[in-house]
mmCIF file of C-alpha atoms and ligand atoms in Angstrom:
data_model
loop_
_atom_site.group_PDB
_atom_site.id
_atom_site.type_symbol
_atom_site.label_atom_id
_atom_site.label_comp_id
_atom_site.label_asym_id
_atom_site.label_seq_id
_atom_site.Cartn_x
_atom_site.Cartn_y
_atom_site.Cartn_z
ATOM 1 C CA MET A 1 15.249 -16.349 23.004
ATOM 2 C CA THR A 2 12.060 -16.861 22.456
ATOM 3 C CA LEU A 3 9.488 -16.523 18.524
ATOM 4 C CA SER A 4 8.928 -13.865 19.500
ATOM 5 C CA ASP A 5 12.625 -11.883 19.074
ATOM 6 C CA SER A 6 13.159 -14.054 15.712
ATOM 7 C CA PRO A 7 13.856 -11.987 12.569
ATOM 8 C CA LEU A 8 10.503 -10.840 9.810
ATOM 9 C CA GLY A 9 11.175 -12.637 6.759
ATOM 10 C CA ILE A 10 11.202 -10.680 3.658
ATOM 11 C CA LEU A 11 11.919 -11.972 0.127
ATOM 12 C CA ASP A 12 11.479 -10.763 -3.940
ATOM 13 C CA SER A 13 13.630 -11.410 -6.763
ATOM 14 C CA GLY A 14 16.128 -8.244 -6.489
ATOM 15 C CA VAL A 15 15.952 -4.949 -5.053
ATOM 16 C CA GLY A 16 12.400 -4.214 -5.472
ATOM 17 C CA GLY A 17 11.180 -5.672 -2.239
ATOM 18 C CA LEU A 18 12.890 -2.689 -0.467
ATOM 19 C CA SER A 19 10.162 -0.709 -0.501
ATOM 20 C CA VAL A 20 8.380 -2.763 1.147
ATOM 21 C CA TRP A 21 11.022 -3.610 3.535
ATOM 22 C CA ARG A 22 11.666 0.542 4.359
ATOM 23 C CA GLU A 23 8.292 0.625 5.265
ATOM 24 C CA ILE A 24 8.123 -2.476 7.761
ATOM 25 C CA VAL A 25 11.452 -0.773 9.027
ATOM 26 C CA ARG A 26 9.580 3.004 9.559
ATOM 27 C CA GLN A 27 7.217 1.168 11.092
ATOM 28 C CA LEU A 28 7.691 -1.290 12.937
ATOM 29 C CA PRO A 29 11.092 -0.073 14.499
ATOM 30 C CA HIS A 30 11.911 -2.534 16.889
ATOM 31 C CA GLU A 31 11.809 -6.200 14.211
ATOM 32 C CA ASP A 32 14.893 -7.177 12.494
ATOM 33 C CA THR A 33 14.740 -7.925 9.565
ATOM 34 C CA LEU A 34 16.578 -10.540 6.575
ATOM 35 C CA TYR A 35 16.280 -9.791 3.733
ATOM 36 C CA PHE A 36 16.698 -12.484 0.553
ATOM 37 C CA ALA A 37 16.928 -10.817 -2.978
ATOM 38 C CA ASP A 38 16.483 -13.825 -5.685
ATOM 39 C CA GLN A 39 19.348 -12.050 -7.491
ATOM 40 C CA GLY A 40 20.349 -16.132 -9.333
ATOM 41 C CA HIS A 41 16.547 -16.226 -11.186
ATOM 42 C CA ILE A 42 16.290 -12.441 -11.978
ATOM 43 C CA PRO A 43 13.614 -11.706 -13.676
ATOM 44 C CA TYR A 44 10.756 -14.190 -11.869
ATOM 45 C CA GLY A 45 8.556 -11.901 -14.332
ATOM 46 C CA ALA A 46 10.835 -14.051 -17.574
ATOM 47 C CA HIS A 47 9.189 -17.353 -16.073
ATOM 48 C CA THR A 48 6.917 -19.416 -15.559
ATOM 49 C CA LEU A 49 4.268 -19.365 -12.494
ATOM 50 C CA GLU A 50 5.417 -22.913 -11.953
ATOM 51 C CA GLU A 51 9.276 -22.138 -12.278
ATOM 52 C CA VAL A 52 8.850 -18.283 -10.482
ATOM 53 C CA ARG A 53 6.247 -21.527 -7.578
ATOM 54 C CA GLY A 54 9.945 -23.330 -6.825
ATOM 55 C CA PHE A 55 11.671 -20.185 -6.347
ATOM 56 C CA ALA A 56 9.591 -19.021 -3.805
ATOM 57 C CA ALA A 57 9.357 -22.195 -1.775
ATOM 58 C CA GLN A 58 13.370 -21.655 -2.048
ATOM 59 C CA ALA A 59 13.583 -18.562 -1.220
ATOM 60 C CA GLY A 60 11.119 -18.837 1.738
ATOM 61 C CA ARG A 61 12.811 -22.135 2.734
ATOM 62 C CA PHE A 62 16.495 -20.892 2.930
ATOM 63 C CA LEU A 63 14.219 -17.958 5.335
ATOM 64 C CA LEU A 64 13.453 -20.600 7.874
ATOM 65 C CA ASP A 65 16.516 -22.307 8.319
ATOM 66 C CA HIS A 66 17.064 -18.705 9.809
ATOM 67 C CA ASN A 67 14.378 -18.276 12.369
ATOM 68 C CA ALA A 68 12.166 -16.280 10.571
ATOM 69 C CA LYS A 69 8.512 -15.643 12.545
ATOM 70 C CA LEU A 70 7.048 -14.327 9.532
ATOM 71 C CA ILE A 71 7.989 -13.946 5.697
ATOM 72 C CA VAL A 72 6.656 -11.224 3.484
ATOM 73 C CA VAL A 73 6.981 -11.967 -0.277
ATOM 74 C CA ALA A 74 7.506 -8.909 -0.630
ATOM 75 C CA CYS A 75 7.098 -9.531 -4.858
ATOM 76 C CA ASN A 76 4.248 -9.248 -7.496
ATOM 77 C CA ALA A 77 4.930 -11.766 -8.961
ATOM 78 C CA ALA A 78 5.804 -14.626 -6.831
ATOM 79 C CA SER A 79 3.123 -13.762 -4.997
ATOM 80 C CA GLY A 80 0.359 -14.363 -7.610
ATOM 81 C CA ALA A 81 1.911 -17.780 -8.253
ATOM 82 C CA ALA A 82 3.364 -19.527 -5.088
ATOM 83 C CA LEU A 83 0.943 -17.529 -2.524
ATOM 84 C CA HIS A 84 -0.789 -20.269 -1.766
ATOM 85 C CA TYR A 85 1.621 -22.878 -2.236
ATOM 86 C CA LEU A 86 4.038 -21.460 0.139
ATOM 87 C CA ARG A 87 1.183 -21.137 3.068
ATOM 88 C CA GLU A 88 0.503 -25.205 1.486
ATOM 89 C CA THR A 89 3.660 -25.482 2.427
ATOM 90 C CA PHE A 90 5.003 -24.374 5.508
ATOM 91 C CA PRO A 91 1.461 -24.341 7.136
ATOM 92 C CA THR A 92 2.130 -23.254 10.248
ATOM 93 C CA THR A 93 4.353 -20.480 9.075
ATOM 94 C CA PRO A 94 2.358 -16.525 8.287
ATOM 95 C CA PHE A 95 3.280 -15.442 5.436
ATOM 96 C CA VAL A 96 1.840 -11.824 4.617
ATOM 97 C CA GLY A 97 1.147 -11.292 0.184
ATOM 98 C CA MET A 98 1.951 -8.928 -2.032
ATOM 99 C CA GLU A 99 -1.174 -8.015 -4.950
ATOM 100 C CA PRO A 100 -1.802 -4.797 -6.521
ATOM 101 C CA ALA A 101 -3.343 -2.612 -5.006
ATOM 102 C CA VAL A 102 -6.880 -2.413 -7.139
ATOM 103 C CA LYS A 103 -9.393 -1.789 -4.131
ATOM 104 C CA PRO A 104 -8.667 1.361 -3.461
ATOM 105 C CA ALA A 105 -8.015 2.778 -6.727
ATOM 106 C CA ALA A 106 -11.003 1.146 -7.876
ATOM 107 C CA GLU A 107 -12.617 2.903 -4.960
ATOM 108 C CA HIS A 108 -11.398 6.437 -5.512
ATOM 109 C CA THR A 109 -11.056 6.806 -9.607
ATOM 110 C CA HIS A 110 -13.146 9.988 -10.941
ATOM 111 C CA THR A 111 -12.665 8.265 -14.662
ATOM 112 C CA GLY A 112 -14.452 5.243 -13.940
ATOM 113 C CA VAL A 113 -10.843 3.748 -15.187
ATOM 114 C CA VAL A 114 -7.683 2.418 -13.732
ATOM 115 C CA GLY A 115 -4.260 1.416 -14.912
ATOM 116 C CA VAL A 116 -2.482 -1.847 -13.711
ATOM 117 C CA ILE A 117 1.625 -1.724 -14.700
ATOM 118 C CA ALA A 118 2.866 -4.949 -13.872
ATOM 119 C CA THR A 119 5.277 -7.907 -14.800
ATOM 120 C CA PRO A 120 3.739 -10.081 -17.375
ATOM 121 C CA VAL A 121 3.740 -13.152 -14.879
ATOM 122 C CA THR A 122 1.356 -11.302 -12.678
ATOM 123 C CA PHE A 123 -1.423 -10.780 -15.377
ATOM 124 C CA HIS A 124 -1.155 -14.367 -15.124
ATOM 125 C CA GLY A 125 -1.950 -15.553 -12.847
ATOM 126 C CA ASP A 126 -4.907 -16.571 -10.920
ATOM 127 C CA LEU A 127 -5.355 -14.256 -7.966
ATOM 128 C CA PHE A 128 -5.408 -11.137 -10.362
ATOM 129 C CA GLN A 129 -8.036 -12.656 -12.442
ATOM 130 C CA THR A 130 -9.789 -13.086 -9.541
ATOM 131 C CA LEU A 131 -8.255 -9.442 -7.793
ATOM 132 C CA ALA A 132 -10.111 -7.662 -11.358
ATOM 133 C CA ALA A 133 -13.284 -9.823 -10.880
ATOM 134 C CA ARG A 134 -13.666 -8.912 -7.544
ATOM 135 C CA PHE A 135 -12.996 -5.320 -7.312
ATOM 136 C CA ALA A 136 -13.377 -3.866 -10.177
ATOM 137 C CA ALA A 137 -16.016 -5.135 -11.799
ATOM 138 C CA ASP A 138 -17.337 -1.641 -12.481
ATOM 139 C CA VAL A 139 -14.411 0.154 -13.665
ATOM 140 C CA THR A 140 -12.654 0.527 -16.230
ATOM 141 C CA LEU A 141 -9.038 -2.098 -15.872
ATOM 142 C CA HIS A 142 -6.431 -0.876 -18.026
ATOM 143 C CA THR A 143 -3.620 -3.323 -18.049
ATOM 144 C CA GLN A 144 0.210 -3.023 -18.870
ATOM 145 C CA PRO A 145 2.632 -5.368 -18.790
ATOM 146 C CA CYS A 146 6.118 -3.939 -18.658
ATOM 147 C CA PRO A 147 9.010 -5.984 -19.262
ATOM 148 C CA GLY A 148 11.847 -3.326 -19.271
ATOM 149 C CA LEU A 149 11.838 -1.536 -15.745
ATOM 150 C CA VAL A 150 12.837 -4.569 -13.453
ATOM 151 C CA GLU A 151 16.116 -3.906 -15.182
ATOM 152 C CA ALA A 152 15.732 -1.107 -14.541
ATOM 153 C CA VAL A 153 16.052 -0.162 -10.850
ATOM 154 C CA GLU A 154 18.509 -3.798 -10.950
ATOM 155 C CA ALA A 155 20.922 -1.671 -12.419
ATOM 156 C CA GLY A 156 20.102 1.601 -11.164
ATOM 157 C CA ALA A 157 18.536 3.655 -14.096
ATOM 158 C CA LEU A 158 16.316 5.213 -12.145
ATOM 159 C CA ASP A 159 16.345 8.408 -14.580
ATOM 160 C CA THR A 160 17.811 7.910 -17.110
ATOM 161 C CA PRO A 161 16.728 8.279 -20.954
ATOM 162 C CA GLU A 162 16.567 4.716 -21.791
ATOM 163 C CA THR A 163 14.231 4.336 -18.727
ATOM 164 C CA GLU A 164 12.157 7.546 -19.421
ATOM 165 C CA ALA A 165 11.370 6.585 -22.926
ATOM 166 C CA LEU A 166 10.393 2.727 -21.699
ATOM 167 C CA LEU A 167 7.698 4.179 -19.463
ATOM 168 C CA ARG A 168 6.470 6.999 -21.671
ATOM 169 C CA ARG A 169 5.450 3.787 -24.632
ATOM 170 C CA TYR A 170 3.757 2.114 -21.041
ATOM 171 C CA LEU A 171 2.413 5.223 -19.295
ATOM 172 C CA THR A 172 0.830 6.735 -22.896
ATOM 173 C CA PRO A 173 -1.930 4.454 -23.880
ATOM 174 C CA LEU A 174 -2.860 4.510 -20.387
ATOM 175 C CA LEU A 175 -3.489 7.745 -19.913
ATOM 176 C CA ASP A 176 -4.488 7.848 -22.924
ATOM 177 C CA ALA A 177 -7.643 4.973 -21.834
ATOM 178 C CA GLY A 178 -8.056 8.223 -19.306
ATOM 179 C CA ILE A 179 -6.749 6.849 -15.997
ATOM 180 C CA ASP A 180 -7.257 9.084 -12.895
ATOM 181 C CA GLN A 181 -5.301 6.016 -10.214
ATOM 182 C CA LEU A 182 -2.362 3.836 -11.622
ATOM 183 C CA VAL A 183 -1.123 1.216 -9.551
ATOM 184 C CA LEU A 184 2.146 0.158 -8.911
ATOM 185 C CA GLY A 185 2.153 -3.948 -9.225
ATOM 186 C CA CYS A 186 5.638 -4.236 -9.259
ATOM 187 C CA THR A 187 7.118 -3.355 -5.791
ATOM 188 C CA HIS A 188 10.143 -3.109 -7.974
ATOM 189 C CA TYR A 189 8.756 0.619 -9.433
ATOM 190 C CA PRO A 190 8.130 2.420 -6.515
ATOM 191 C CA PHE A 191 11.847 3.794 -7.232
ATOM 192 C CA LEU A 192 10.713 4.391 -10.312
ATOM 193 C CA SER A 193 7.452 7.269 -8.666
ATOM 194 C CA ASP A 194 9.832 9.840 -9.560
ATOM 195 C CA ALA A 195 10.327 9.608 -13.200
ATOM 196 C CA ILE A 196 6.613 8.287 -13.917
ATOM 197 C CA ARG A 197 4.940 11.117 -12.290
ATOM 198 C CA GLN A 198 7.176 13.196 -14.481
ATOM 199 C CA ILE A 199 5.036 11.314 -17.252
ATOM 200 C CA ILE A 200 2.111 11.031 -15.985
ATOM 201 C CA GLY A 201 1.303 14.651 -14.630
ATOM 202 C CA PRO A 202 -0.503 15.280 -10.762
ATOM 203 C CA ASP A 203 -3.422 14.541 -11.914
ATOM 204 C CA VAL A 204 -3.774 11.235 -11.558
ATOM 205 C CA ALA A 205 -2.612 8.817 -7.965
ATOM 206 C CA LEU A 206 -0.260 6.652 -7.494
ATOM 207 C CA ILE A 207 -0.627 4.067 -6.054
ATOM 208 C CA ASP A 208 1.820 2.135 -3.999
ATOM 209 C CA PRO A 209 0.913 -0.799 -1.566
ATOM 210 C CA ALA A 210 3.744 -1.064 0.305
ATOM 211 C CA PRO A 211 2.853 1.279 3.609
ATOM 212 C CA ALA A 212 -0.670 -1.368 3.764
ATOM 213 C CA VAL A 213 1.067 -4.317 4.063
ATOM 214 C CA ALA A 214 3.632 -3.310 6.615
ATOM 215 C CA ARG A 215 -0.011 -2.377 8.032
ATOM 216 C CA GLN A 216 -1.310 -5.861 7.688
ATOM 217 C CA VAL A 217 2.296 -6.933 8.698
ATOM 218 C CA ALA A 218 1.982 -5.500 12.416
ATOM 219 C CA ARG A 219 -1.591 -6.757 12.535
ATOM 220 C CA VAL A 220 -0.499 -10.215 11.668
ATOM 221 C CA LEU A 221 2.358 -10.144 14.319
ATOM 222 C CA GLN A 222 -0.595 -8.556 17.114
ATOM 223 C CA GLN A 223 -2.738 -11.825 16.467
ATOM 224 C CA ARG A 224 -0.359 -14.064 16.534
ATOM 225 C CA GLY A 225 1.036 -12.655 19.750
ATOM 226 C CA LEU A 226 4.498 -12.303 17.249
ATOM 227 C CA SER A 227 4.777 -9.114 17.821
ATOM 228 C CA ALA A 228 9.266 -8.177 19.395
ATOM 229 C CA SER A 229 9.463 -6.653 22.370
ATOM 230 C CA PRO A 230 10.177 -3.248 21.785
ATOM 231 C CA THR A 231 14.149 -2.787 24.045
ATOM 232 C CA ASP A 232 16.600 -0.199 23.760
ATOM 233 C CA ARG A 233 19.121 -2.765 21.886
ATOM 234 C CA LEU A 234 20.301 -1.695 18.460
ATOM 235 C CA ARG A 235 17.328 -3.808 15.507
ATOM 236 C CA ARG A 236 19.572 -6.473 13.298
ATOM 237 C CA HIS A 237 19.499 -6.330 9.962
ATOM 238 C CA HIS A 238 20.961 -9.031 7.553
ATOM 239 C CA PHE A 239 20.517 -8.876 3.663
ATOM 240 C CA TYR A 240 21.530 -12.206 1.435
ATOM 241 C CA THR A 241 21.118 -12.542 -2.257
ATOM 242 C CA SER A 242 21.651 -15.947 -4.249
ATOM 243 C CA GLY A 243 23.534 -13.054 -6.457
ATOM 244 C CA ASP A 244 26.366 -10.725 -5.714
ATOM 245 C CA ALA A 245 26.484 -9.756 -2.472
ATOM 246 C CA ALA A 246 28.470 -6.840 -3.415
ATOM 247 C CA GLN A 247 26.063 -5.771 -5.780
ATOM 248 C CA LEU A 248 23.387 -6.197 -3.343
ATOM 249 C CA ALA A 249 25.587 -4.031 -0.809
ATOM 250 C CA ALA A 250 25.763 -0.782 -3.486
ATOM 251 C CA GLN A 251 22.115 -1.463 -4.243
ATOM 252 C CA ALA A 252 20.679 -0.978 -1.226
ATOM 253 C CA ARG A 253 22.905 2.308 -0.172
ATOM 254 C CA ALA A 254 21.383 3.151 -2.956
ATOM 255 C CA LEU A 255 18.146 2.606 -3.010
ATOM 256 C CA VAL A 256 18.006 3.010 0.601
ATOM 257 C CA GLY A 257 20.613 3.480 2.466
ATOM 258 C CA TYR A 258 20.928 0.201 3.733
ATOM 259 C CA THR A 259 24.587 -0.916 5.088
ATOM 260 C CA GLY A 260 24.566 -3.071 7.084
ATOM 261 C CA LEU A 261 25.553 -6.463 7.206
ATOM 262 C CA VAL A 262 24.273 -8.700 2.314
ATOM 263 C CA THR A 263 26.064 -12.032 2.627
ATOM 264 C CA LYS A 264 25.673 -14.977 -0.497
ATOM 265 C CA ALA A 265 23.000 -16.782 -0.076
ATOM 266 C CA SER A 266 24.605 -20.810 0.187
HETATM 267 N N1 LIG B 301 9.453 -7.611 -7.650
HETATM 268 C C1 LIG B 301 8.722 -8.047 -8.408
HETATM 269 C C2 LIG B 301 7.824 -8.478 -7.917
HETATM 270 O O1 LIG B 301 7.052 -7.355 -7.600
HETATM 271 C C3 LIG B 301 9.354 -7.869 -9.781
HETATM 272 C C4 LIG B 301 9.386 -9.885 -10.038
HETATM 273 C C5 LIG B 301 10.355 -9.571 -11.231
HETATM 274 O O2 LIG B 301 11.212 -9.848 -11.041
HETATM 275 O O3 LIG B 301 10.327 -9.436 -12.531
HETATM 276 O O4 LIG B 301 7.523 -8.208 -8.838
#
């Protein structure tokens, strides 16, 4: 078996990275995947940058031990806290990270006002500060930390009155400020898109970076000569969690229709 036949590794604190996983599987149908949900440590957003760095390194090590050829850090919090560190620690492994899509939002805004929602720790990282300074100098950027939303998605509470109330509380100040672009800066949030759309109405653009990340994965694979060769065999997908396997299996089925292998990581 050559390295190009090895799986892609994808990691997140929980099920949020599945919003990236589904896009990768759609765009790259010949690739096998390993998905690691670090549900033993969720939410990352409630931890310090140093702690998140440690969790991400452990998750990265797990995926490499299981033969991943490239790792997608499908978590804004972990990318902000740990992407540089992961690249230094595992120098031969290609990593693709996430960052809130401030650049396209700043390019497309007509009102000149852009909103970003993310977990608190994402706004603390250097990555976000750099991003804001580089791409949002000419627009007004409103950042809104959203504690509680990751937990709502993990619980499958996508359209409950409690989740709607939380979303309304976080989004109303952004709408009052006149945003016409809303950046989803956490991979859990695309699963709340319908509920968010109900609140923001049809005129505010909702930006999910998953399609751009999947395109970036395809580019890196190609540059490194690591793309899987198209064959007739069925693709293999395997999900792992540092939490409860039965729970992840139920979540993955409900969120992205996944019915394959789910194993407790040991
Ligand atoms: N999906 C993760 C992100 O994109 C959630 C982080 C967390 O667990 O707080 O940031």
